[in-house]
Coordinates of C-alpha atoms in Angstrom, one line a residue:
Chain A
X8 CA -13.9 -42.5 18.0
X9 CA -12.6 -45.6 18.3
X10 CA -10.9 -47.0 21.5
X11 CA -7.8 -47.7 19.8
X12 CA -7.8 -43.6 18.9
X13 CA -8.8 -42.6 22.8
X14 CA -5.7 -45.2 24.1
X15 CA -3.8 -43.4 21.9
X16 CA -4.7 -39.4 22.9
X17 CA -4.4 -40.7 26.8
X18 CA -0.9 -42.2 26.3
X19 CA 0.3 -39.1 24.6
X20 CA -0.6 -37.2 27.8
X21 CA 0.1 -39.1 30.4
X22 CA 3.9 -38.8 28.7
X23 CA 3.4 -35.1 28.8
X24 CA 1.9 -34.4 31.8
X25 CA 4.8 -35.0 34.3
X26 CA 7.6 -32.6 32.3
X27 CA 4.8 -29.8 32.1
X28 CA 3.8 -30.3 35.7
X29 CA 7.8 -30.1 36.1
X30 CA 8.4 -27.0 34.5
X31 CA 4.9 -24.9 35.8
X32 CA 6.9 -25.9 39.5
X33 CA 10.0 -24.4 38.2
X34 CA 8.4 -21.8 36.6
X35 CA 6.3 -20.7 39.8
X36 CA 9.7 -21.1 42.3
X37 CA 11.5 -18.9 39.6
X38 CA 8.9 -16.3 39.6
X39 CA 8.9 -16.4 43.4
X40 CA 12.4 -15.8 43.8
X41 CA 12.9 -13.3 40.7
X42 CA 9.7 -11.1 42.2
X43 CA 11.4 -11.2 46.0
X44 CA 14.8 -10.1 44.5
X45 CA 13.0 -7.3 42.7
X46 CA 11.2 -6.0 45.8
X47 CA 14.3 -6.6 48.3
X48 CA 15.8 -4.5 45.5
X49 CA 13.4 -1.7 45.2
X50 CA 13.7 -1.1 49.0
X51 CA 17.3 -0.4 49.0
X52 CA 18.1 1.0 46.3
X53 CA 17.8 4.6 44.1
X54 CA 15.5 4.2 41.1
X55 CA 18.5 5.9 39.2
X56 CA 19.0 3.5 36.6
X57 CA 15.4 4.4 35.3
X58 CA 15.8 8.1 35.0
X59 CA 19.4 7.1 33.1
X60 CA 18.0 5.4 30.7
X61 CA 15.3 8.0 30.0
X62 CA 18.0 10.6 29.4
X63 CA 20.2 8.2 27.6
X64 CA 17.4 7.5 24.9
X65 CA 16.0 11.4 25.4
X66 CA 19.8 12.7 24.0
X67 CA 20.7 10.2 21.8
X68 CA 17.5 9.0 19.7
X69 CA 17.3 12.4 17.7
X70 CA 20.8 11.7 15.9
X71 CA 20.6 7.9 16.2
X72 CA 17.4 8.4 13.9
X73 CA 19.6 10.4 10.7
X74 CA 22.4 7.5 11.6
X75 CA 19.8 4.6 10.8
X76 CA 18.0 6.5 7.9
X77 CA 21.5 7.2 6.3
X78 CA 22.4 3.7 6.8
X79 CA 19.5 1.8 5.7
X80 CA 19.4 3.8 2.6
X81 CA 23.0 3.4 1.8
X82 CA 22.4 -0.6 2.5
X83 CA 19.6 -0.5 0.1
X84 CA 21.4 1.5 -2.6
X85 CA 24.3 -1.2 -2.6
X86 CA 21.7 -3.9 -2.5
X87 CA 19.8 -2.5 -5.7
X88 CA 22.5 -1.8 -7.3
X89 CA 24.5 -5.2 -7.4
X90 CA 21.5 -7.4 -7.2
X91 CA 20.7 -5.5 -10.5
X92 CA 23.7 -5.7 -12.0
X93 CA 24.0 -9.1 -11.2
X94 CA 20.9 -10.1 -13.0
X95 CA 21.4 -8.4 -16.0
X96 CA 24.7 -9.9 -17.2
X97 CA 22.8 -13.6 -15.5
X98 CA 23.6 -16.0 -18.0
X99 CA 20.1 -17.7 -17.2
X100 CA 21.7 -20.9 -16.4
X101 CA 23.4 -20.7 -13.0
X102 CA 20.7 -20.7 -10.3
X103 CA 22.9 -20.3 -7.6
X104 CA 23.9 -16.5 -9.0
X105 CA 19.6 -15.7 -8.6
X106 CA 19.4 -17.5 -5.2
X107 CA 21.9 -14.9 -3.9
X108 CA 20.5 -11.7 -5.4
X109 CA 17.4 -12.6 -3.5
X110 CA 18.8 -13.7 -1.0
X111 CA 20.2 -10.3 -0.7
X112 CA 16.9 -8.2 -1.5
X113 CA 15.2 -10.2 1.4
X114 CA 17.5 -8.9 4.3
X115 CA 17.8 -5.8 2.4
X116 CA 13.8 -5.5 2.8
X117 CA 14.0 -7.1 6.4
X118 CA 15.9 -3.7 7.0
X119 CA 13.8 -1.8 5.6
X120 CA 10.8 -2.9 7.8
X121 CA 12.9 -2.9 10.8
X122 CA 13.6 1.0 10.3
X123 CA 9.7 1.3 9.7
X124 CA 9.0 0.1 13.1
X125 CA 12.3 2.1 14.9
X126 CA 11.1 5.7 13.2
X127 CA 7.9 5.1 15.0
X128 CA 9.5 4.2 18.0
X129 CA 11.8 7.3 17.9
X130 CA 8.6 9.7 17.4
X131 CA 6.7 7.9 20.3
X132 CA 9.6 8.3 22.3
X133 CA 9.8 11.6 21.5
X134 CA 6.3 12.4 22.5
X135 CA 6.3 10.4 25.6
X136 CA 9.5 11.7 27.0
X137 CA 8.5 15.4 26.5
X138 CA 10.8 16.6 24.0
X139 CA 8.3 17.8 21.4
X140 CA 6.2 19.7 24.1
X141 CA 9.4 22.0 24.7
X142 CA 8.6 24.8 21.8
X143 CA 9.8 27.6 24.2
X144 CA 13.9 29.2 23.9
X145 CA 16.3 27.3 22.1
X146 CA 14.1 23.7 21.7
X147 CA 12.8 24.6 18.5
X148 CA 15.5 23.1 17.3
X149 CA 15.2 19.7 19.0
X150 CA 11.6 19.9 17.9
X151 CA 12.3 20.3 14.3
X152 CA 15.1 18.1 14.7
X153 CA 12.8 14.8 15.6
X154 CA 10.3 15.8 13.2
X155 CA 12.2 16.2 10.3
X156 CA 14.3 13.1 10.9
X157 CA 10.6 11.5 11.1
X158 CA 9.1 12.7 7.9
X159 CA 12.2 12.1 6.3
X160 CA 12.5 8.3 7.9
X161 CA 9.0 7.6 6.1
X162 CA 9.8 8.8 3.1
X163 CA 12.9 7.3 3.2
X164 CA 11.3 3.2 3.8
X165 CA 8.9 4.2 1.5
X166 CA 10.9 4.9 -1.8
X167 CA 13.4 2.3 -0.6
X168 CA 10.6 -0.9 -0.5
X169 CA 9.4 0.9 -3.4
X170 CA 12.9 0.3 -5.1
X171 CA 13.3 -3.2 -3.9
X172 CA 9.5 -4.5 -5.2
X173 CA 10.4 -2.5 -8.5
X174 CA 13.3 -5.1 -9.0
X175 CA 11.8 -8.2 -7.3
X176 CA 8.8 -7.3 -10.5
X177 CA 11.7 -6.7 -13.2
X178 CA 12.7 -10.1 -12.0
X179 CA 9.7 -12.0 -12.2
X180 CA 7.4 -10.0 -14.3
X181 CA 4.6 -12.2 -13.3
X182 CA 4.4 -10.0 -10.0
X183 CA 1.9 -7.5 -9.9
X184 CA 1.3 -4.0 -7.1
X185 CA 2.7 -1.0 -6.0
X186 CA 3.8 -0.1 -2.7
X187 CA 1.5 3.1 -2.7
X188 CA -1.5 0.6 -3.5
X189 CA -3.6 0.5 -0.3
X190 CA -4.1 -3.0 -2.2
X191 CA -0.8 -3.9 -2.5
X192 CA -0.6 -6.5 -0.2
X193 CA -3.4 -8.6 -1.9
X194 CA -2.8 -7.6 -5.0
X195 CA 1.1 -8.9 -4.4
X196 CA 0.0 -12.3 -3.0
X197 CA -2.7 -12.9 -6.1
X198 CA 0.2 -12.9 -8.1
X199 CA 2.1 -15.2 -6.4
X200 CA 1.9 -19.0 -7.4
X201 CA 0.9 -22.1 -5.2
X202 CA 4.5 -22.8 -3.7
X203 CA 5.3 -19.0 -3.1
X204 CA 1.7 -18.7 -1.0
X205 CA 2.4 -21.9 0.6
X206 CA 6.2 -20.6 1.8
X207 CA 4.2 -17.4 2.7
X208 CA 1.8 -19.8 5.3
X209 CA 4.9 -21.5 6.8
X210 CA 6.6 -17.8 7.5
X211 CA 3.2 -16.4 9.0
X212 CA 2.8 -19.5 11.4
X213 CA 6.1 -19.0 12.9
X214 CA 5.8 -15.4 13.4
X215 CA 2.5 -16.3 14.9
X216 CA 4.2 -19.1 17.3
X217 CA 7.6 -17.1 17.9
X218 CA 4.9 -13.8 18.5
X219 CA 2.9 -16.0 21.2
X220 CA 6.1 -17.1 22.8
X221 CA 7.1 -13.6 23.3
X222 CA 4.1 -12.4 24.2
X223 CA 4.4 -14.8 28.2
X224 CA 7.6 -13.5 28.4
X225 CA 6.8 -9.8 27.9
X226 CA 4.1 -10.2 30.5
X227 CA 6.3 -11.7 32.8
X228 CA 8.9 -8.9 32.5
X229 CA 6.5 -6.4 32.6
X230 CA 4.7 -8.2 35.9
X231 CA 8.1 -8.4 37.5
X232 CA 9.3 -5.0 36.2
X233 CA 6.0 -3.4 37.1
X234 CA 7.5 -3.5 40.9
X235 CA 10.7 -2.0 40.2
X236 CA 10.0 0.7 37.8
X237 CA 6.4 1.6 38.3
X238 CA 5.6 2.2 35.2
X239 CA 1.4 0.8 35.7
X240 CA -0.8 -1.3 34.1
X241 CA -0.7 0.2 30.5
X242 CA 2.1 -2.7 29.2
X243 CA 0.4 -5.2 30.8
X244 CA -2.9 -3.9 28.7
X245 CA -1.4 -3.3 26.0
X246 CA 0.7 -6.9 25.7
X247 CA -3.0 -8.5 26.4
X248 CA -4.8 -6.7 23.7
X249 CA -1.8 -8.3 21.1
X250 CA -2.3 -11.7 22.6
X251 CA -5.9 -11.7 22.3
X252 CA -5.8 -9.9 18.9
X253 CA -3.6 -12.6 17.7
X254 CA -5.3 -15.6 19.3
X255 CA -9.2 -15.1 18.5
X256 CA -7.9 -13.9 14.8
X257 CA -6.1 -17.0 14.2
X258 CA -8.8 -19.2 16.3
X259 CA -11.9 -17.2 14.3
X260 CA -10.0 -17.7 10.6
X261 CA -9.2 -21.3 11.3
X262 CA -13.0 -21.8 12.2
X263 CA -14.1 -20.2 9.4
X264 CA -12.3 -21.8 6.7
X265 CA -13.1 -25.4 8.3
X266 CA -17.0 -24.3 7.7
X267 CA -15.9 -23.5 4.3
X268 CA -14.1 -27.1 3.2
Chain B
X11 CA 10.1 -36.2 1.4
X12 CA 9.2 -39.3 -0.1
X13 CA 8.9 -38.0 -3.4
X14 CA 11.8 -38.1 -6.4
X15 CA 11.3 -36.2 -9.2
X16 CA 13.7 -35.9 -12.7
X17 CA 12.4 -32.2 -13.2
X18 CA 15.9 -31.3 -13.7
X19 CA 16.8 -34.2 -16.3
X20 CA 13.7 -33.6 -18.1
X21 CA 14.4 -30.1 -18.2
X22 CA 18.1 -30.4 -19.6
X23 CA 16.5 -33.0 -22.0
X24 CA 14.6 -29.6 -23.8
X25 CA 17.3 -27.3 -22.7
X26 CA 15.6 -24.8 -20.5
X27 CA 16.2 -23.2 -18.0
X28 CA 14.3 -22.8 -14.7
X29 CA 12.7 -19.7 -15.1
X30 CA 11.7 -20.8 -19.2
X31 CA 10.2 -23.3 -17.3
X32 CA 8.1 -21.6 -14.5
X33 CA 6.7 -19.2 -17.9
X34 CA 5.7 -22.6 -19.8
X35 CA 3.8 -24.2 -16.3
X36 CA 2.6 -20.7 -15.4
X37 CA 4.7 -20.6 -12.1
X38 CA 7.5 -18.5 -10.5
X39 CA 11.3 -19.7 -11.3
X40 CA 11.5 -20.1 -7.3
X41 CA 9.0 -23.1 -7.5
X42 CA 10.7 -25.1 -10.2
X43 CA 13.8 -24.8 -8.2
X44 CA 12.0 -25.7 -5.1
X45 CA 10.4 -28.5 -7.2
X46 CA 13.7 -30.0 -8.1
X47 CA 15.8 -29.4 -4.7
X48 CA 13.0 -31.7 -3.1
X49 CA 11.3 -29.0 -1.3
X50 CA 8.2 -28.9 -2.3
X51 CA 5.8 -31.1 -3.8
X52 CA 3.8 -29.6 -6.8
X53 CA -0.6 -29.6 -7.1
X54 CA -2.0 -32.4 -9.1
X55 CA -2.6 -29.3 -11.4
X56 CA 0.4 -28.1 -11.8
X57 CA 2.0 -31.8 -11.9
X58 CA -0.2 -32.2 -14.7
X59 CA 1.0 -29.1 -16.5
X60 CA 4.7 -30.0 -16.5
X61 CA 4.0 -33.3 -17.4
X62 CA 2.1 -31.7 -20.7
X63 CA 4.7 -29.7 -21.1
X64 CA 7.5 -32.7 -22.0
X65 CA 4.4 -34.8 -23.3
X66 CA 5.2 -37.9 -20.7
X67 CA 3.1 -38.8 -18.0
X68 CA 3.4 -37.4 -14.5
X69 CA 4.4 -40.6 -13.0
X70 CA 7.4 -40.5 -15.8
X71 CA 8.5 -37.5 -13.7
X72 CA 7.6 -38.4 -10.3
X73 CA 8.2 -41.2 -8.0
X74 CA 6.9 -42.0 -4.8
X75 CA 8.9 -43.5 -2.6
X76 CA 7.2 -45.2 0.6
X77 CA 9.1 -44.2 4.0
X78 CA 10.8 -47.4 5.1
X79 CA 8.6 -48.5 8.4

């Protein structure tokens, strides 16, 4: 390495160094206070606000789960049905009119994957807050309530990303897979070309660095949190497992291909 | 992005339309778009391939422009 190269890496952290020194002394006084408050808190007052909550989400999740599936699919239907419409009277000149159909199928298809991960929510919330152990007197019903409205949510995203890849492939028919594929997903990204892959990179790195971001403030709140509600060290576990999971698979893939060129 | 391309002139020159033109270079309709808006730079492969496509040379259809220092 040449000295010229060394100067250069020093310089760059000695600018660094003193606003990260900075903010790590923030960050430590802030922590300080925010985990003083939280145990002058827990002290003197009712841990009520807990045990609302857990009712609040206990009552309302059942319904709030038909709301959502009834939504999302009546979203998707208008999506489909436009974007469709749209294409087929597209004059094959004006761009703009095809940037907004899929424009429109992505957020349509963000939707869809957002109720994916809310119907599991809803049935692990169901499970953890005891409702699907009452099968005794009149809780059948609640029972058969959450269940249905759970194998109806996943059959409900399923046929709805099924619609939405359908038309993204009557669009551009060089796209190949179908959702029920266990292959789909590499089957779907063979088929798409150099600048679609590369777009597909650029999205996965910021979910990565937006994912690691959230990850130091979800331990935080759970640190801080884990004083107040008492809820143990399973979040903490669980947040850590992600992290590393998403770390060493990035860290081991990026090792790997630099072997490889 | 330093480089300038006349995708779009060409294009009009033959009287095709983008996604005509992703099924003659093999690619989707998105990347000749991107191509043109400036948003992404095509492979030496695939520069090649449009290049064949209006029988010029790819430097007839791309330009690259050195950032001012």
């Amino acid at each position: 390495m040449s000295q010229e190269v060394k100067k250069t890496i020093k310089k760059d952290d000695r600018k660094a160094i003193p606003i990260f020194f900075v903010i790590l002394f923030v960050s430590m006084i802030a922590g300080g206070v925010i985990g003083f408050c939280v145990g002058m808190l827990r002290e003197g007052i009712d841990v009520k606000f807990a045990d609302m909550l857990n009712r609040f989400i206990v009552k309302a999740l059942p319904y709030g789960l038909y709301g959502v599936i009834a939504m999302v699919a009546i979203v998707v239907i208008i999506a489909c049905k436009k974007s469709r419409r749209e294409f087929y009277v597209w004059d094959g000149e004006d761009e703009e009119v095809l940037n907004k159909i899929e424009m429109r199928l992505g957020y349509a298809l963000w939707m869809v994957s957002l109720h994916t991960i809310f119907n599991f929510f809803v049935f692990s919330a169901s499970i953890c807050t005891g409702l699907l152990d009452r099968v005794h007197g009149d809780k059948w019903m609640e029972m058969i309530i959450i269940l249905g409205g759970f194998i109806l949510g996943t059959a409900a995203v399923t046929i709805e990303q099924q619609k939405l890849v359908n038309l993204e492939k009557e669009m551009n028919p060089e796209k190949s897979g179908s959702v029920y594929d266990v292959k789909f997903q590499k089957k779907w990204m063979d088929s798409c070309d150099e600048a679609e892959k590369y777009q597909i990179y650029q999205c996965a790195y910021k979910a990565y660095k937006d994912t690691n971001s959230l990850c130091l403030i979800l331990w935080v709140f759970c640190t801080i949190s884990g004083m107040y509600f008492d809820f143990g060290l399973m979040p903490t576990i669980i947040i850590t497992l992600v992290w590393g999971t998403m770390i060493t698979s990035y860290t081991l893939e990026s090792i790997h291909m630099s072997k490889k060129n | 992005m330093p480089l300038v391309n006349h995708l779009k002139e060409f294009r009009a020159k033959i009287s095709v339309n983008q996604q005509e033109m992703g099924q003659l270079t093999g690619v989707s309709r998105q990347t000749i778009s991107q191509i043109e808006r400036g948003d992404y730079s095509p492979s030496v492969a695939l520069a090649l391939k449009i290049a064949k496509v209006f029988g010029v040379t790819v430097e007839d259809i791309f330009e690259y422009e050195e950032d001012e220092v």
